[in-house]
JSON list of C-alpha atoms in Angstrom, two decimals:
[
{"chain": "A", "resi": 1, "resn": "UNK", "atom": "CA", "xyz": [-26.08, -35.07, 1.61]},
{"chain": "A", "resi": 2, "resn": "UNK", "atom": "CA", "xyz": [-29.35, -32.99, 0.83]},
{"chain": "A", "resi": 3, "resn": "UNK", "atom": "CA", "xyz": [-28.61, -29.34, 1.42]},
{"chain": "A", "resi": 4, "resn": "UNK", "atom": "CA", "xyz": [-30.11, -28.00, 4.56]},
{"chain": "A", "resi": 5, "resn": "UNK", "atom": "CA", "xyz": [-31.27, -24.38, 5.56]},
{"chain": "A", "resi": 6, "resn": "UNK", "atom": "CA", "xyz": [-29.05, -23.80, 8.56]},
{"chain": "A", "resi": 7, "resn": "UNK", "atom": "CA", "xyz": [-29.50, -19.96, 9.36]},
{"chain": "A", "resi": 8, "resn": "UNK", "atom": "CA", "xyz": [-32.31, -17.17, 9.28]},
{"chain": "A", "resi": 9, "resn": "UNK", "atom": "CA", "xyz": [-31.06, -13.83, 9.62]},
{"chain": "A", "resi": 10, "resn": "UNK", "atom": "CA", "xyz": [-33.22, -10.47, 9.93]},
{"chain": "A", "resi": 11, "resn": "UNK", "atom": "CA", "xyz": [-31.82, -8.28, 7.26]},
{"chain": "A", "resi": 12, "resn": "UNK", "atom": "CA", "xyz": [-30.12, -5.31, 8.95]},
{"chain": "A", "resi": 13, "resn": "UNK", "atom": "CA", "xyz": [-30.98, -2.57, 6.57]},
{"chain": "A", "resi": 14, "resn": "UNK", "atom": "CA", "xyz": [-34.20, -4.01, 5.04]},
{"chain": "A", "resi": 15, "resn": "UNK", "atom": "CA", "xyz": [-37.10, -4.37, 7.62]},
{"chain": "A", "resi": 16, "resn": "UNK", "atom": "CA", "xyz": [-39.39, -7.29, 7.02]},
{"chain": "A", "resi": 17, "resn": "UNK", "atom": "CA", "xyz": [-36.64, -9.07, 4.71]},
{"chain": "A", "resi": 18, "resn": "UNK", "atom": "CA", "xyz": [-35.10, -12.51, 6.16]},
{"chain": "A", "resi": 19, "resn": "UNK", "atom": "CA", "xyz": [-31.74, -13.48, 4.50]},
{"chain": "A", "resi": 20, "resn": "UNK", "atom": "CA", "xyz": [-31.84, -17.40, 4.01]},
{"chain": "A", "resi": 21, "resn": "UNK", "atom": "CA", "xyz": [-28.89, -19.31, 4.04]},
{"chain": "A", "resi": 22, "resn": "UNK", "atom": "CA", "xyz": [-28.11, -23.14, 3.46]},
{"chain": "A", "resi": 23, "resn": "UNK", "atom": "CA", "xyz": [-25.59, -25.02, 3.94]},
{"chain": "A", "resi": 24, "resn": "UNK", "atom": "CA", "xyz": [-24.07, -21.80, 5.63]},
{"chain": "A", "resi": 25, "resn": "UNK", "atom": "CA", "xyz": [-23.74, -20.13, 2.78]},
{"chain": "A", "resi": 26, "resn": "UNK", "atom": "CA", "xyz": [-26.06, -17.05, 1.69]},
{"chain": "A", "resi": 27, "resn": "UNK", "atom": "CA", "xyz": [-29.20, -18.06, -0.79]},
{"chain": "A", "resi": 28, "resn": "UNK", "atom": "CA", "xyz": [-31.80, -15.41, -0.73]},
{"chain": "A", "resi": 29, "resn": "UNK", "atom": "CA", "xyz": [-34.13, -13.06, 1.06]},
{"chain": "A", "resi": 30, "resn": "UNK", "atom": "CA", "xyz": [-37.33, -14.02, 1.60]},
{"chain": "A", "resi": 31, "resn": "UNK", "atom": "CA", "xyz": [-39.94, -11.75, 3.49]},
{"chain": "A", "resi": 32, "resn": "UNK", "atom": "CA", "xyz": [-41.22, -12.43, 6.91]},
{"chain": "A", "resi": 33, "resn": "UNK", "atom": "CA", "xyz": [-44.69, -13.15, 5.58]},
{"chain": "A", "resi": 34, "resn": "UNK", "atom": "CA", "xyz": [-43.04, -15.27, 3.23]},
{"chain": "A", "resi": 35, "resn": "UNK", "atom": "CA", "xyz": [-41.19, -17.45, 5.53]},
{"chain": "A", "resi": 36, "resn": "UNK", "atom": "CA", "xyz": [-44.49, -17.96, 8.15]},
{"chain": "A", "resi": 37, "resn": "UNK", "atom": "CA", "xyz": [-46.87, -18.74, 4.67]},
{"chain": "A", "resi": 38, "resn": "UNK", "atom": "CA", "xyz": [-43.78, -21.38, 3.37]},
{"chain": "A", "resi": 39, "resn": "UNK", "atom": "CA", "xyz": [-42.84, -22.40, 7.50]},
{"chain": "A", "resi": 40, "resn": "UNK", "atom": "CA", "xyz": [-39.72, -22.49, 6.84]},
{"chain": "A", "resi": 41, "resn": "UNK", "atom": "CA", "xyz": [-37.77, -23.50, 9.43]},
{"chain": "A", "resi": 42, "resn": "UNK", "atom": "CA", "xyz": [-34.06, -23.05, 10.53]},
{"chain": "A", "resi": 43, "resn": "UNK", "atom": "CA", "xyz": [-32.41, -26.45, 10.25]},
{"chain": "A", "resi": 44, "resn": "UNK", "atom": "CA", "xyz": [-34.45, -27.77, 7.76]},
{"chain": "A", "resi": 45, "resn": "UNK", "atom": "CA", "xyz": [-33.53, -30.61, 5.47]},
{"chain": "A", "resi": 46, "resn": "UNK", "atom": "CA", "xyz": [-34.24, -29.36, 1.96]},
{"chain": "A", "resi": 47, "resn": "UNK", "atom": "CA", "xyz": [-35.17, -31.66, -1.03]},
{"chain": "A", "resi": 48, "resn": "UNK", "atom": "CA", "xyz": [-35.15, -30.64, -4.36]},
{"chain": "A", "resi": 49, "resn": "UNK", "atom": "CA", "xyz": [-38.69, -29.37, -4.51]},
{"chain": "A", "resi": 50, "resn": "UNK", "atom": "CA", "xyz": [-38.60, -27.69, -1.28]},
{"chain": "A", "resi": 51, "resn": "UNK", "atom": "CA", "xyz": [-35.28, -25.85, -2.38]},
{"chain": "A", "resi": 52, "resn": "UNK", "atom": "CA", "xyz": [-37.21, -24.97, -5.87]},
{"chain": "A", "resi": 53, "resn": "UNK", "atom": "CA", "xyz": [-40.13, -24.37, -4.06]},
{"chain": "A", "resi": 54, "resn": "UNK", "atom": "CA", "xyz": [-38.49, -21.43, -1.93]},
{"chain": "A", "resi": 55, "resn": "UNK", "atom": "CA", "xyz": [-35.89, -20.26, -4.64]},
{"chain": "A", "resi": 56, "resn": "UNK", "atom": "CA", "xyz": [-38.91, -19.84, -7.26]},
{"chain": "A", "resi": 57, "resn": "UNK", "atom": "CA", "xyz": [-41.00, -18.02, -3.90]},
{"chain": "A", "resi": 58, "resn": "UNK", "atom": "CA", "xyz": [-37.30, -15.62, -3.73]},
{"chain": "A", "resi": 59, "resn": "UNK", "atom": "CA", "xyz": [-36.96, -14.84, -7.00]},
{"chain": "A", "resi": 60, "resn": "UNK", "atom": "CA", "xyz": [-40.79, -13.86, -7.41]},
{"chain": "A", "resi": 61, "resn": "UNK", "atom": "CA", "xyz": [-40.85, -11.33, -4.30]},
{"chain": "A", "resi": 62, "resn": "UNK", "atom": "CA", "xyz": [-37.42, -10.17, -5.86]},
{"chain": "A", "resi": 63, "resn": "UNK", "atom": "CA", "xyz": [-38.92, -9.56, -9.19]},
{"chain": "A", "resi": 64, "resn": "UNK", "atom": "CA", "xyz": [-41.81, -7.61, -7.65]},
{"chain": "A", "resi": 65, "resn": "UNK", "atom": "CA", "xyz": [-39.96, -5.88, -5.84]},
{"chain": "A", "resi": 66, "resn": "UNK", "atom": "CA", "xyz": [-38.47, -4.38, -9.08]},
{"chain": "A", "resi": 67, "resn": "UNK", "atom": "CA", "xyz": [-41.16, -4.11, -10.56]},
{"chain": "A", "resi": 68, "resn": "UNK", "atom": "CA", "xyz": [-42.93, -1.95, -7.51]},
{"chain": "A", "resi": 69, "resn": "UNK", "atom": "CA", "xyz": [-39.58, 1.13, -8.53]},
{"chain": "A", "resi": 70, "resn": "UNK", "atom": "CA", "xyz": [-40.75, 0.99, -12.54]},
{"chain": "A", "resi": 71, "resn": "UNK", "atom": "CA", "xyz": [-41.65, -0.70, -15.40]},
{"chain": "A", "resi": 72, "resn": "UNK", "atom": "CA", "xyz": [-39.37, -3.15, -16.19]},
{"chain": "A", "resi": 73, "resn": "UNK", "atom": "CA", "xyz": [-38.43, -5.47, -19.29]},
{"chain": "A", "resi": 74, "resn": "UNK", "atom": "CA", "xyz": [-38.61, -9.33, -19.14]},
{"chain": "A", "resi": 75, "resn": "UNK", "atom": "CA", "xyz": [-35.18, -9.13, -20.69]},
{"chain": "A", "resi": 76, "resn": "UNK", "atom": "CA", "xyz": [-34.09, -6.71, -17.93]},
{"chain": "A", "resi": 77, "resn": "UNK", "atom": "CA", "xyz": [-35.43, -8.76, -14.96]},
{"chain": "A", "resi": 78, "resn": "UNK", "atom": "CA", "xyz": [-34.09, -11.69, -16.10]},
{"chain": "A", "resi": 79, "resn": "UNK", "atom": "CA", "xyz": [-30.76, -10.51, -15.80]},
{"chain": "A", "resi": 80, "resn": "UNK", "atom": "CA", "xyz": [-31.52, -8.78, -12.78]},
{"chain": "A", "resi": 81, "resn": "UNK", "atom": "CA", "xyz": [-32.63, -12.51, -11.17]},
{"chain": "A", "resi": 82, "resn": "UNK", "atom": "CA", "xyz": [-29.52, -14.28, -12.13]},
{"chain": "A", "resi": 83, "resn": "UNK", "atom": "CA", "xyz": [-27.34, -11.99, -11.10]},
{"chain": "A", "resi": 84, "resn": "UNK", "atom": "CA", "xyz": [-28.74, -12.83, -8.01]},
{"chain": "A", "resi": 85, "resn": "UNK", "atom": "CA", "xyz": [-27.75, -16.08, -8.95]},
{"chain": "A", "resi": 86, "resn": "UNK", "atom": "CA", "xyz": [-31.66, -17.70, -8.85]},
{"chain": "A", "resi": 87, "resn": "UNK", "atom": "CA", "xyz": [-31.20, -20.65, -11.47]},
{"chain": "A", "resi": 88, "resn": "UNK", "atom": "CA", "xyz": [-32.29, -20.31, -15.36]},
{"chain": "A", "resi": 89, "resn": "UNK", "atom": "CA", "xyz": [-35.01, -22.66, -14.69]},
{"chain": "A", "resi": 90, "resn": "UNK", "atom": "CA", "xyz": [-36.70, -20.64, -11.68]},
{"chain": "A", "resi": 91, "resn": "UNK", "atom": "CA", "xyz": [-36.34, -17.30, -13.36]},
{"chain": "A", "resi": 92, "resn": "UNK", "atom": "CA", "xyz": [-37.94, -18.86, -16.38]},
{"chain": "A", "resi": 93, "resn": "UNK", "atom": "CA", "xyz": [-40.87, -19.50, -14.37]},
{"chain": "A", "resi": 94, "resn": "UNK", "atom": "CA", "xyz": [-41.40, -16.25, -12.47]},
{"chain": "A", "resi": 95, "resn": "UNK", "atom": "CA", "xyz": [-41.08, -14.24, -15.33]},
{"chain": "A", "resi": 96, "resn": "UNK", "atom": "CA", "xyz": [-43.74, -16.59, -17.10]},
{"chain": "A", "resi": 97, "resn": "UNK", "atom": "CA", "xyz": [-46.24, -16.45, -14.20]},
{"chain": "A", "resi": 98, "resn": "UNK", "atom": "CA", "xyz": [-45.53, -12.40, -13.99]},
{"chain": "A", "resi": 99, "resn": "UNK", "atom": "CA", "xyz": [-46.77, -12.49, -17.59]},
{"chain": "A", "resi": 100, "resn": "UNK", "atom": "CA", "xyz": [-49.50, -14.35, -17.26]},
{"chain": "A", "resi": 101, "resn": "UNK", "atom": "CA", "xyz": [-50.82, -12.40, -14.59]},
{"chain": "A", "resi": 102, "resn": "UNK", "atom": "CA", "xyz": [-49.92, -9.45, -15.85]},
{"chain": "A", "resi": 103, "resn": "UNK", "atom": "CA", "xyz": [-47.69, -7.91, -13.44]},
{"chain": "A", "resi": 104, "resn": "UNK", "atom": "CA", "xyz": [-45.09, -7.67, -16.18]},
{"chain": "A", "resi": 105, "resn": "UNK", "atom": "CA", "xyz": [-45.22, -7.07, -19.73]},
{"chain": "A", "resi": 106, "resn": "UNK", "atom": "CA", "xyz": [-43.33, -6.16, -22.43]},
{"chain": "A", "resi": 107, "resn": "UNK", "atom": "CA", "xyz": [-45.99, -4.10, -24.50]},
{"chain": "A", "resi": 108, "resn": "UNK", "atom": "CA", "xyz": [-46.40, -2.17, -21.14]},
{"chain": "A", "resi": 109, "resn": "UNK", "atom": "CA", "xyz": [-42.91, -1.39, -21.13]},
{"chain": "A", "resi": 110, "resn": "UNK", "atom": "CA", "xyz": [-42.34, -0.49, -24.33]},
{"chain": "A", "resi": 111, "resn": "UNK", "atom": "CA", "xyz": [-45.20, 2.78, -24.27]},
{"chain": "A", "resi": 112, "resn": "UNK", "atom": "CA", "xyz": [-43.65, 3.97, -20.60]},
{"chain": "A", "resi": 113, "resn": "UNK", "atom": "CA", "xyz": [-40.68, 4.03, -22.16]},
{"chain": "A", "resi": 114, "resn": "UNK", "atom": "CA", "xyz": [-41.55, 6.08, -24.86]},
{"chain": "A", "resi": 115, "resn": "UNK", "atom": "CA", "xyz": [-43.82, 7.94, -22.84]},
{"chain": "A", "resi": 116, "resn": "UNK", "atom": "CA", "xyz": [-41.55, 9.02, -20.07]},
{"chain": "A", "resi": 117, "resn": "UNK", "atom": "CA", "xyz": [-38.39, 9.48, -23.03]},
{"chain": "A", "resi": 118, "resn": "UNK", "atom": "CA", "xyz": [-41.36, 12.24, -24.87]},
{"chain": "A", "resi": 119, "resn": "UNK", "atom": "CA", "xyz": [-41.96, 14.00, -21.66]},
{"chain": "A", "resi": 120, "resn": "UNK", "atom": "CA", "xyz": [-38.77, 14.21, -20.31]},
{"chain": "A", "resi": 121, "resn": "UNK", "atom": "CA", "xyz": [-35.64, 13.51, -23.00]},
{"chain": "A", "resi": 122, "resn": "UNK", "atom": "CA", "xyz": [-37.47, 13.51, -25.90]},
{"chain": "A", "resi": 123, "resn": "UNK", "atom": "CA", "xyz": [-35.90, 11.46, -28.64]},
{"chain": "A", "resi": 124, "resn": "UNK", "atom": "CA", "xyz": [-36.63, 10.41, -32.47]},
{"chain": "A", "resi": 125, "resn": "UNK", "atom": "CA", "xyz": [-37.95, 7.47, -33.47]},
{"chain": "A", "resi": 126, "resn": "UNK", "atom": "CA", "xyz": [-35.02, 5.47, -34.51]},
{"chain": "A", "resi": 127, "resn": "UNK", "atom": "CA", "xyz": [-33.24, 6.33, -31.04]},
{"chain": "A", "resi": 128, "resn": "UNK", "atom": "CA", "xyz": [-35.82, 5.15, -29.17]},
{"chain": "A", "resi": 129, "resn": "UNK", "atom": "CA", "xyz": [-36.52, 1.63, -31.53]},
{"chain": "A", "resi": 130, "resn": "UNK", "atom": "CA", "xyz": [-32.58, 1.29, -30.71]},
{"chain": "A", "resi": 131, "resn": "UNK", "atom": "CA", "xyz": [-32.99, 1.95, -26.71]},
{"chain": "A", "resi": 132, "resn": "UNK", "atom": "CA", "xyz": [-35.95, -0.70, -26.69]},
{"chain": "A", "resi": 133, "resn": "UNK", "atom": "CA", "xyz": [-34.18, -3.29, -28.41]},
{"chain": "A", "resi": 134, "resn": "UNK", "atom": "CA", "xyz": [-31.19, -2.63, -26.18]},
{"chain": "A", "resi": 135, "resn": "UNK", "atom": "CA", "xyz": [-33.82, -3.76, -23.71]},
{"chain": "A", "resi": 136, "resn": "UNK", "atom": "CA", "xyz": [-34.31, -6.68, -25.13]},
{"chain": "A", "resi": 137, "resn": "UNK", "atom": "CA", "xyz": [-37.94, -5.42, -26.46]},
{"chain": "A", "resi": 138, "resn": "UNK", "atom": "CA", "xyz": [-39.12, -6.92, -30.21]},
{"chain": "A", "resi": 139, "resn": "UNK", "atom": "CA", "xyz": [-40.54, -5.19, -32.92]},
{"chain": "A", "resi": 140, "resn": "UNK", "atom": "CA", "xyz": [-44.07, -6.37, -32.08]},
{"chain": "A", "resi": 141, "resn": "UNK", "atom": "CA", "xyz": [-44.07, -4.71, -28.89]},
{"chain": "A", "resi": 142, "resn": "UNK", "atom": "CA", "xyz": [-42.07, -1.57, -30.51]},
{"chain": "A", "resi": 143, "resn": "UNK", "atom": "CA", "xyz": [-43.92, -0.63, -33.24]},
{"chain": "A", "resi": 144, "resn": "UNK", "atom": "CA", "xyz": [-47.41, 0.07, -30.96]},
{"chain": "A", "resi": 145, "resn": "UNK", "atom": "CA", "xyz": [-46.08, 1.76, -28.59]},
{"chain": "A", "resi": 146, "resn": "UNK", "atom": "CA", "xyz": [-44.00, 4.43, -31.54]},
{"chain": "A", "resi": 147, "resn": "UNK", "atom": "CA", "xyz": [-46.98, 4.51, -33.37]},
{"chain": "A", "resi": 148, "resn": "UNK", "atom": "CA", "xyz": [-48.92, 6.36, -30.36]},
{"chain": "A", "resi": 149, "resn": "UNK", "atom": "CA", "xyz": [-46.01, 9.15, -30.83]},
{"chain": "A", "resi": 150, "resn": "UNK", "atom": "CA", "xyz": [-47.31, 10.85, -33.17]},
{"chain": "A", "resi": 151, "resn": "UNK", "atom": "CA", "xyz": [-45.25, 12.74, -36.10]},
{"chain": "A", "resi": 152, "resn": "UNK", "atom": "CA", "xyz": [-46.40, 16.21, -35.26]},
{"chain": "A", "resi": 153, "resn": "UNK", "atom": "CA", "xyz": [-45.38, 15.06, -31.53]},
{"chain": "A", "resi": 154, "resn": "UNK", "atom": "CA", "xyz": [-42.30, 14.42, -32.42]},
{"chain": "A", "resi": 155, "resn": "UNK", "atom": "CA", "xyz": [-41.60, 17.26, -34.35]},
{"chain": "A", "resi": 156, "resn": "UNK", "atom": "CA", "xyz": [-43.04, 19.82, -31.14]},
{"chain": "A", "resi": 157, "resn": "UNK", "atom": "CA", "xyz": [-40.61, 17.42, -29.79]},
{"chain": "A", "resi": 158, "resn": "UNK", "atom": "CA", "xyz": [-38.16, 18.52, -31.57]},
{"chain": "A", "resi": 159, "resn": "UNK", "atom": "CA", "xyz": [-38.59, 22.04, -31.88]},
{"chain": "A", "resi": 160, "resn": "UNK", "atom": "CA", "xyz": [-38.02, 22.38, -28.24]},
{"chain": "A", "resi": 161, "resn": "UNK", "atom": "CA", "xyz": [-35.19, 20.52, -27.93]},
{"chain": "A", "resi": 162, "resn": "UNK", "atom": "CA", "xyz": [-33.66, 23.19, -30.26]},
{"chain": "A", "resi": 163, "resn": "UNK", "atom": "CA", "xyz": [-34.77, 26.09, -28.94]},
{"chain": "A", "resi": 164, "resn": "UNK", "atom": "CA", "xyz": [-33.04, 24.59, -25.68]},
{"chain": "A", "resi": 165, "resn": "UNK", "atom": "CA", "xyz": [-30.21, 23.58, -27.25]},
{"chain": "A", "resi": 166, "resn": "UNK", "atom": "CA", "xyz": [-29.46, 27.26, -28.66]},
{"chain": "A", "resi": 167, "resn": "UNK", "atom": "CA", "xyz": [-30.15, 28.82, -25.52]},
{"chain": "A", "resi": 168, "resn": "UNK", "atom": "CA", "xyz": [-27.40, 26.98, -23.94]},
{"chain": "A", "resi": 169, "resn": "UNK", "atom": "CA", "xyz": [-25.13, 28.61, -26.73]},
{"chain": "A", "resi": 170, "resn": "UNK", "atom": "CA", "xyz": [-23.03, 31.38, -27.80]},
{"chain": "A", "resi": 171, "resn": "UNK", "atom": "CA", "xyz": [-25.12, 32.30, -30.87]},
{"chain": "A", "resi": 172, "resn": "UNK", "atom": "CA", "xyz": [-23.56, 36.01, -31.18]},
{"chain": "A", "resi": 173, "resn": "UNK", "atom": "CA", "xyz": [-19.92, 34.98, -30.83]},
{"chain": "A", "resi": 174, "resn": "UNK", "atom": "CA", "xyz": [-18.95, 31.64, -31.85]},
{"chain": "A", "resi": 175, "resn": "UNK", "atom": "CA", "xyz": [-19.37, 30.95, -36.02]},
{"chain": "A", "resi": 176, "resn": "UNK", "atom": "CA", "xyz": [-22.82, 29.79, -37.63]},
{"chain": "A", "resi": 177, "resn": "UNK", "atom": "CA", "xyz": [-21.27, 26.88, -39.04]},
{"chain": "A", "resi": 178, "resn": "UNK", "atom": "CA", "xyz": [-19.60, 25.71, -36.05]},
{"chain": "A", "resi": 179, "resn": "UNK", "atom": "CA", "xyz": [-22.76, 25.68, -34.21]},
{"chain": "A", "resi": 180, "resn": "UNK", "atom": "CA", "xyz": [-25.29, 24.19, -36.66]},
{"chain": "A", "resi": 181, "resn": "UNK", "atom": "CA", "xyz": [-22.96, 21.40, -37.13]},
{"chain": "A", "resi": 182, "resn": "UNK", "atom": "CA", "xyz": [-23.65, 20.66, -33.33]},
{"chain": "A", "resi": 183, "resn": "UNK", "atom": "CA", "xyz": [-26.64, 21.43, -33.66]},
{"chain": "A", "resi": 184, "resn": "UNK", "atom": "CA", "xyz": [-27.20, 19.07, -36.33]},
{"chain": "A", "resi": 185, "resn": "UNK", "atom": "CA", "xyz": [-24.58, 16.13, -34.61]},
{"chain": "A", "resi": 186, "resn": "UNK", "atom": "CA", "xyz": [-26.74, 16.46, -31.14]},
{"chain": "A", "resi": 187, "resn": "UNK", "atom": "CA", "xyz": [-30.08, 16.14, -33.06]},
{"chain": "A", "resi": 188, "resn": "UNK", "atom": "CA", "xyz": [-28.74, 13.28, -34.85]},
{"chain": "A", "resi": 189, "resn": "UNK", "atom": "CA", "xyz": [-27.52, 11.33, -31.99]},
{"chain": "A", "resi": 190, "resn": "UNK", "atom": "CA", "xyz": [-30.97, 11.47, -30.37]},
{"chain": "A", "resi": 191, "resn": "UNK", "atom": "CA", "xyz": [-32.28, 9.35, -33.50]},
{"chain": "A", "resi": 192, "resn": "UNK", "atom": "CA", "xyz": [-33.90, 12.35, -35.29]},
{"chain": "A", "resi": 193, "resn": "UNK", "atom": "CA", "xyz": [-34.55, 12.19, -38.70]},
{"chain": "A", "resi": 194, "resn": "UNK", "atom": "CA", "xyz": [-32.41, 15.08, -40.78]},
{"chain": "A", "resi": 195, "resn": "UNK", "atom": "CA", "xyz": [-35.16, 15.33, -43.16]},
{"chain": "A", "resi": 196, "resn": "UNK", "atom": "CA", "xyz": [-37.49, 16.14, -40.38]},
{"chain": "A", "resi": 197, "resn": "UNK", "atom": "CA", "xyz": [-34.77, 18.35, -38.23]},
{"chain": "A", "resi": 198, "resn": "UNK", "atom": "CA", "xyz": [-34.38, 20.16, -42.00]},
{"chain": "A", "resi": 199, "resn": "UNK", "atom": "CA", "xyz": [-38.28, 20.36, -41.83]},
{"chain": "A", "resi": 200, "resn": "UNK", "atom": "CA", "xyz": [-38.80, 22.04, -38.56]},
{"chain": "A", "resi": 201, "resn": "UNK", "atom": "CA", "xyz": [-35.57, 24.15, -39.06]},
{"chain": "A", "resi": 202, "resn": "UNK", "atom": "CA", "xyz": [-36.73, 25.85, -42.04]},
{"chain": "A", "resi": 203, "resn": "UNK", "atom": "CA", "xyz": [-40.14, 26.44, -40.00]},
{"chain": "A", "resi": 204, "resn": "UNK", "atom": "CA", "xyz": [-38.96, 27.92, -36.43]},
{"chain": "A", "resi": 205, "resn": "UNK", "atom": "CA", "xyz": [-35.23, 28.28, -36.92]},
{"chain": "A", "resi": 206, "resn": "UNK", "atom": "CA", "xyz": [-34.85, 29.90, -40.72]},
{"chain": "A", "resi": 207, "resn": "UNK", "atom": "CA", "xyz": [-31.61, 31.54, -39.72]},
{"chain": "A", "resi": 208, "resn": "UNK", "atom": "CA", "xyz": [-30.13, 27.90, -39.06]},
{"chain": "A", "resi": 209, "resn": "UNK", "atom": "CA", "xyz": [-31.33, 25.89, -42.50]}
]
């Protein structure tokens, strides 16, 4: 039996939004506008390219909707999409036409993220190479977008995250070793460089070389 769309439910917490389901079983959401441009229609015997027709139209609005909050990765939205349980070959699709129209891309991505990480948690290089790939970002995308952070950027960078990070401690009490060794571990773990922490030490922070 060909499955068949047998309720359409106004979303209770999300004006606009129409939960699908078929077979009486939850699908998707799909927005009002949506549903009137597609007519679909309570009770409606779905073949398979009907039923691809509205998953792929789903998926899409669900995908926008993401992308509306931030910047996202294609890697990231994909997973986002089939948790939602759209199928491999529909998310496929969406993310391809989202490229080719530019509503998502990779590239993009990559320099927010680096651009929002310098503004607000700055990071070094390597820590932020490792955060985009964790993102599913490749090195032709990553390379750009660190290239546009400049060394002496990173290094102001860097000088202020110190000068925060020693304001938040017990310089006159607790030992010198004890705390550059933090020092040193914290800056680290961001993905700074220790020939370039060594460098900006010695320039601001002689006391802590």
């Amino acid at each position: 039996m060909p499955p068949t769309l047998t309720a359409l439910t106004s979303h209770p917490a999300r004006p606009g939004r129409v939960r699908v389901e078929i077979d009486d079983h939850y699908a998707f959401e799909l927005s009002r506008k949506a549903i009137l441009a597609l007519s679909v229609a309570q009770g409606e015997v779905l073949t398979p390219e009907r039923l691809a027709l509205l998953e792929t139209a789903a998926a899409r609005e669900a995908a926008i909707g993401l992308l509306a909050r931030r910047e996202r990765s294609r890697a990231e939205l994909s997973t986002a999409l089939k948790r939602k349980r759209f199928s491999p070959d529909v998310v496929t699709a969406v993310l391809d036409g989202l490229e080719r129209e530019r509503l998502q891309s990779d590239s993009r991505f990559a320099g927010a993220w680096v651009e929002t990480r310098r503004r607000l948690s700055p990071r070094g290089r390597a820590a932020l190479a490792y955060e985009l790939k964790q993102k599913g970002i490749g090195d032709a995308e990553i390379d750009p977008a660190l290239k546009k952070y400049t060394s002496s950027e990173e290094r102001a960078a860097l000088k202020e995250l110190i000068e925060s990070r020693l304001a938040r401690m017990d310089t006159k009490r607790e030992d010198k070793a004890k705390i550059k060794a933090r020092l040193l571990g914290f800056l680290a773990r961001r993905g700074f460089a220790y020939e370039d922490i060594r460098a900006v030490l010695a320039e601001h922070f002689p006391e802590w070389v």
